[in-house]
Amino acid sequence: GQQVMQIPQYQHVQEGEDFTTYCNSSTTLSNIQWYKQRPGGHPVFLIQLVKSGEVKKQKRLTFQFGEAKKNSSLHIIATQTTDVGTYFCAGQGGKLIFGQGTELSVKP
Amino acid sequence: DTGVSQDPRHKITKRGQNVTFRCDPISEHNRLYWYRQTLGQGPEFLTYFQNEAQLEKSRLLSDRFSAERPKGSFSTLEIQRTEQGDSAMYLCASSLSLREQYFGPGTRLTVT
């Protein structure tokens, strides 16, 4: 069945450093969505990418969708303590299949 | 507040008992999803509805699990003869077709 893999599983950074998480699907996706889950919270939608090669920015966050629509990345520049949480990618081919997430911790 | 509500927020039950959870989606959303999440893992898809029709059910889901969405509005997820391995957070989400999903706060199930 369809699988979505995400790396790294954990990332510890000093405040102000950059952060990147990568997502790979075993199959071509119709779209990919990114969610953030704060400790003790539920996933909250960040963005959806639909087109091959698409790049979208939200303030310090940059999201990319690969040309083959099988991989994606999230890059955060100059991390802040408010960025702490687990970032999930989710591939859509009918239903959403979530990756296992990248847990980001930021040391002030 | 995302507008998706779940009840109860916490449930402690003894092994072998049946439990039922309720999800109230955002009113105009036609799709409703159930997920299970354990510590350190992403949400695991269980099943989803479009309006009142259950369109897909995970092959990982045993026949002890059943879900309904009788009028295309709220949904219930029932687990019969609970086992300790069922302990997890059960998340409900809703969406308008294939657009972004809005998650509820979840029901944390503990099976003792």
Tab-separated table of C-alpha atoms in Angstrom:
chain	number	residue	atom	x	y	z
A	1	GLY	CA	0.000	0.000	0.000
A	2	GLN	CA	0.876	3.647	-0.177
A	3	GLN	CA	3.570	4.753	2.271
A	4	VAL	CA	4.809	8.193	3.234
A	5	MET	CA	8.222	8.396	4.839
A	6	GLN	CA	9.518	11.436	6.644
A	7	ILE	CA	13.014	12.287	7.866
A	8	PRO	CA	14.506	13.113	10.241
A	9	GLN	CA	12.399	11.828	13.106
A	10	TYR	CA	13.833	14.411	15.504
A	11	GLN	CA	15.655	17.683	15.030
A	12	HIS	CA	17.116	19.782	17.796
A	13	VAL	CA	18.250	23.264	16.818
A	14	GLN	CA	19.482	26.405	18.476
A	15	GLU	CA	17.099	29.332	18.142
A	16	GLY	CA	17.950	31.184	14.959
A	17	GLU	CA	19.192	28.112	13.080
A	18	ASP	CA	17.398	26.729	10.056
A	19	PHE	CA	15.373	23.506	9.932
A	20	THR	CA	14.367	21.186	7.102
A	21	THR	CA	12.185	18.088	7.011
A	22	TYR	CA	11.813	15.808	4.006
A	23	CYS	CA	8.899	13.694	2.880
A	24	ASN	CA	8.852	10.854	0.340
A	25	SER	CA	5.936	8.871	-0.997
A	26	SER	CA	6.029	5.419	-2.521
A	27	THR	CA	3.441	6.527	-5.096
A	28	THR	CA	2.608	9.663	-7.071
A	29	LEU	CA	0.375	11.988	-5.102
A	30	SER	CA	-2.514	14.158	-6.233
A	31	ASN	CA	-1.477	16.667	-3.609
A	32	ILE	CA	0.498	16.916	-0.390
A	33	GLN	CA	-0.506	18.665	2.789
A	34	TRP	CA	1.568	19.779	5.751
A	35	TYR	CA	0.347	19.897	9.345
A	36	LYS	CA	1.842	21.034	12.633
A	37	GLN	CA	1.029	19.425	15.956
A	38	ARG	CA	2.046	21.156	19.152
A	39	PRO	CA	2.749	18.990	22.222
A	40	GLY	CA	-0.586	17.872	23.639
A	41	GLY	CA	-2.485	19.313	20.692
A	42	HIS	CA	-4.042	18.087	17.487
A	43	PRO	CA	-2.721	18.477	13.922
A	44	VAL	CA	-3.304	21.905	12.425
A	45	PHE	CA	-3.251	22.462	8.679
A	46	LEU	CA	-0.403	24.566	7.311
A	47	ILE	CA	-0.535	24.302	3.533
A	48	GLN	CA	-1.478	22.209	0.518
A	49	LEU	CA	0.675	21.769	-2.591
A	50	VAL	CA	-0.934	20.526	-5.783
A	51	LYS	CA	1.229	21.296	-8.797
A	52	SER	CA	4.438	19.557	-9.816
A	53	GLY	CA	7.437	21.651	-8.707
A	54	GLU	CA	5.257	24.016	-6.698
A	55	VAL	CA	6.904	26.251	-4.093
A	56	LYS	CA	4.916	28.161	-1.502
A	57	LYS	CA	6.069	30.451	1.281
A	58	GLN	CA	4.485	31.404	4.567
A	59	LYS	CA	6.653	33.973	6.350
A	60	ARG	CA	9.737	31.978	7.451
A	61	LEU	CA	8.396	28.656	6.078
A	62	THR	CA	9.037	27.414	2.532
A	63	PHE	CA	7.254	24.363	1.155
A	64	GLN	CA	8.230	22.506	-2.009
A	65	PHE	CA	6.549	19.759	-4.019
A	66	GLY	CA	8.813	17.631	-6.190
A	67	GLU	CA	8.627	17.481	-9.956
A	68	ALA	CA	7.483	13.862	-9.863
A	69	LYS	CA	4.900	14.661	-7.150
A	70	LYS	CA	6.391	12.002	-4.898
A	71	ASN	CA	8.430	14.113	-2.509
A	72	SER	CA	8.172	17.346	-0.589
A	73	SER	CA	10.103	19.439	1.892
A	74	LEU	CA	9.482	22.063	4.534
A	75	HIS	CA	12.238	24.546	5.331
A	76	ILE	CA	12.099	27.000	8.222
A	77	ILE	CA	14.649	29.783	8.410
A	78	ALA	CA	15.736	31.415	11.664
A	79	THR	CA	13.743	29.121	13.945
A	80	GLN	CA	11.948	30.536	16.960
A	81	THR	CA	10.721	28.817	20.119
A	82	THR	CA	7.185	29.136	18.766
A	83	ASP	CA	8.145	26.733	15.952
A	84	VAL	CA	8.387	23.851	18.434
A	85	GLY	CA	6.173	20.893	17.563
A	86	THR	CA	5.900	17.949	15.224
A	87	TYR	CA	5.577	18.611	11.517
A	88	PHE	CA	3.718	16.053	9.443
A	89	CYS	CA	3.429	15.701	5.723
A	90	ALA	CA	0.385	13.886	4.409
A	91	GLY	CA	0.022	12.541	0.914
A	92	GLN	CA	-3.334	12.426	-0.756
A	93	GLY	CA	-4.399	9.739	-3.166
A	94	GLY	CA	-8.015	9.556	-2.058
A	95	LYS	CA	-7.385	9.422	1.643
A	96	LEU	CA	-4.583	11.192	3.506
A	97	ILE	CA	-1.593	9.081	4.482
A	98	PHE	CA	0.529	10.776	7.122
A	99	GLY	CA	4.255	10.479	7.548
A	100	GLN	CA	5.583	9.702	10.999
A	101	GLY	CA	6.499	13.336	11.529
A	102	THR	CA	9.577	15.325	12.435
A	103	GLU	CA	9.677	16.571	15.995
A	104	LEU	CA	11.375	19.960	16.215
A	105	SER	CA	12.786	21.275	19.451
A	106	VAL	CA	14.313	24.744	19.653
A	107	LYS	CA	16.775	25.711	22.322
A	108	PRO	CA	16.593	29.401	23.246
B	1	ASP	CA	-11.071	26.650	17.642
B	2	THR	CA	-11.319	24.525	14.487
B	3	GLY	CA	-15.027	23.816	14.885
B	4	VAL	CA	-14.692	20.014	15.043
B	5	SER	CA	-15.748	18.632	18.405
B	6	GLN	CA	-15.272	15.177	19.890
B	7	ASP	CA	-16.827	13.530	22.886
B	8	PRO	CA	-15.653	12.289	25.296
B	9	ARG	CA	-12.187	13.797	25.552
B	10	HIS	CA	-10.963	10.954	27.730
B	11	LYS	CA	-12.210	7.421	28.206
B	12	ILE	CA	-10.870	4.767	30.537
B	13	THR	CA	-12.342	1.332	30.085
B	14	LYS	CA	-11.632	-2.223	31.082
B	15	ARG	CA	-10.498	-4.780	28.550
B	16	GLY	CA	-13.447	-6.462	26.909
B	17	GLN	CA	-15.838	-3.536	27.246
B	18	ASN	CA	-17.364	-1.678	24.312
B	19	VAL	CA	-16.789	2.041	23.805
B	20	THR	CA	-18.344	4.597	21.491
B	21	PHE	CA	-16.943	7.966	20.485
B	22	ARG	CA	-18.737	10.835	18.798
B	23	CYS	CA	-17.484	13.423	16.340
B	24	ASP	CA	-19.309	16.564	15.227
B	25	PRO	CA	-17.661	17.989	12.107
B	26	ILE	CA	-17.777	21.501	10.717
B	27	SER	CA	-21.324	21.747	9.450
B	28	GLU	CA	-20.692	22.433	5.759
B	29	HIS	CA	-17.983	19.773	5.398
B	30	ASN	CA	-18.993	16.722	3.391
B	31	ARG	CA	-16.037	14.507	4.334
B	32	LEU	CA	-15.347	13.072	7.777
B	33	TYR	CA	-12.294	11.050	8.742
B	34	TRP	CA	-11.270	8.928	11.697
B	35	TYR	CA	-7.621	8.432	12.648
B	36	ARG	CA	-5.760	6.736	15.460
B	37	GLN	CA	-2.552	8.213	16.838
B	38	THR	CA	-0.069	6.716	19.254
B	39	LEU	CA	2.900	8.438	20.828
B	40	GLY	CA	5.608	9.380	18.373
B	41	GLN	CA	3.580	8.406	15.322
B	42	GLY	CA	1.576	10.249	12.731
B	43	PRO	CA	-2.195	9.895	12.544
B	44	GLU	CA	-3.077	6.474	11.153
B	45	PHE	CA	-6.036	6.420	8.792
B	46	LEU	CA	-8.997	4.321	9.951
B	47	THR	CA	-11.941	5.239	7.757
B	48	TYR	CA	-13.689	8.095	6.022
B	49	PHE	CA	-17.146	9.176	4.902
B	50	GLN	CA	-18.382	11.359	2.138
B	51	ASN	CA	-21.753	12.550	3.355
B	52	GLU	CA	-23.334	9.417	4.840
B	53	ALA	CA	-21.441	6.929	2.680
B	54	GLN	CA	-18.447	5.138	4.163
B	55	LEU	CA	-16.035	5.162	1.242
B	56	GLU	CA	-12.988	3.439	2.647
B	57	LYS	CA	-11.940	1.472	5.681
B	58	SER	CA	-8.353	0.638	6.542
B	59	ARG	CA	-7.377	-2.985	6.083
B	60	LEU	CA	-5.621	-2.678	9.434
B	61	LEU	CA	-8.953	-2.144	11.119
B	62	SER	CA	-10.347	-5.262	12.683
B	63	ASP	CA	-14.025	-6.096	12.599
B	64	ARG	CA	-14.256	-4.948	16.219
B	65	PHE	CA	-14.258	-1.387	14.877
B	66	SER	CA	-17.298	0.132	13.236
B	67	ALA	CA	-18.160	3.665	12.249
B	68	GLU	CA	-21.360	5.342	11.173
B	69	ARG	CA	-22.443	8.713	9.885
B	70	PRO	CA	-26.191	8.186	9.669
B	71	LYS	CA	-27.369	11.537	8.383
B	72	GLY	CA	-24.172	12.825	6.894
B	73	SER	CA	-23.562	15.034	9.915
B	74	PHE	CA	-22.076	13.649	13.141
B	75	SER	CA	-20.266	10.315	13.232
B	76	THR	CA	-19.718	7.612	15.817
B	77	LEU	CA	-16.836	5.173	16.140
B	78	GLU	CA	-17.479	2.046	18.166
B	79	ILE	CA	-14.869	-0.393	19.401
B	80	GLN	CA	-16.194	-3.697	20.638
B	81	ARG	CA	-14.378	-5.997	23.077
B	82	THR	CA	-11.599	-3.500	23.647
B	83	GLU	CA	-8.021	-4.698	23.974
B	84	GLN	CA	-5.038	-2.994	25.573
B	85	GLY	CA	-3.591	-2.416	22.112
B	86	ASP	CA	-6.550	-0.169	21.337
B	87	SER	CA	-5.221	2.436	23.761
B	88	ALA	CA	-4.507	5.525	21.676
B	89	MET	CA	-5.746	8.971	20.748
B	90	TYR	CA	-8.668	8.765	18.323
B	91	LEU	CA	-8.838	11.805	16.094
B	92	CYS	CA	-11.687	12.968	13.911
B	93	ALA	CA	-11.255	15.429	11.061
B	94	SER	CA	-13.541	16.972	8.488
B	95	SER	CA	-12.994	18.626	5.140
B	96	LEU	CA	-14.735	20.015	2.117
B	97	SER	CA	-13.948	17.379	-0.509
B	98	LEU	CA	-10.146	17.042	-0.975
B	99	ARG	CA	-9.284	20.299	0.730
B	100	GLU	CA	-7.487	20.728	4.033
B	101	GLN	CA	-8.659	18.716	7.007
B	102	TYR	CA	-9.684	20.274	10.286
B	103	PHE	CA	-9.007	18.084	13.284
B	104	GLY	CA	-10.913	17.818	16.512
B	105	PRO	CA	-9.194	17.668	19.916
B	106	GLY	CA	-9.338	13.860	19.980
B	107	THR	CA	-10.568	11.218	22.402
B	108	ARG	CA	-7.856	9.599	24.467
B	109	LEU	CA	-8.713	5.960	25.135
B	110	THR	CA	-7.027	3.981	27.876
B	111	VAL	CA	-7.815	0.278	28.114
B	112	THR	CA	-6.843	-1.262	31.446
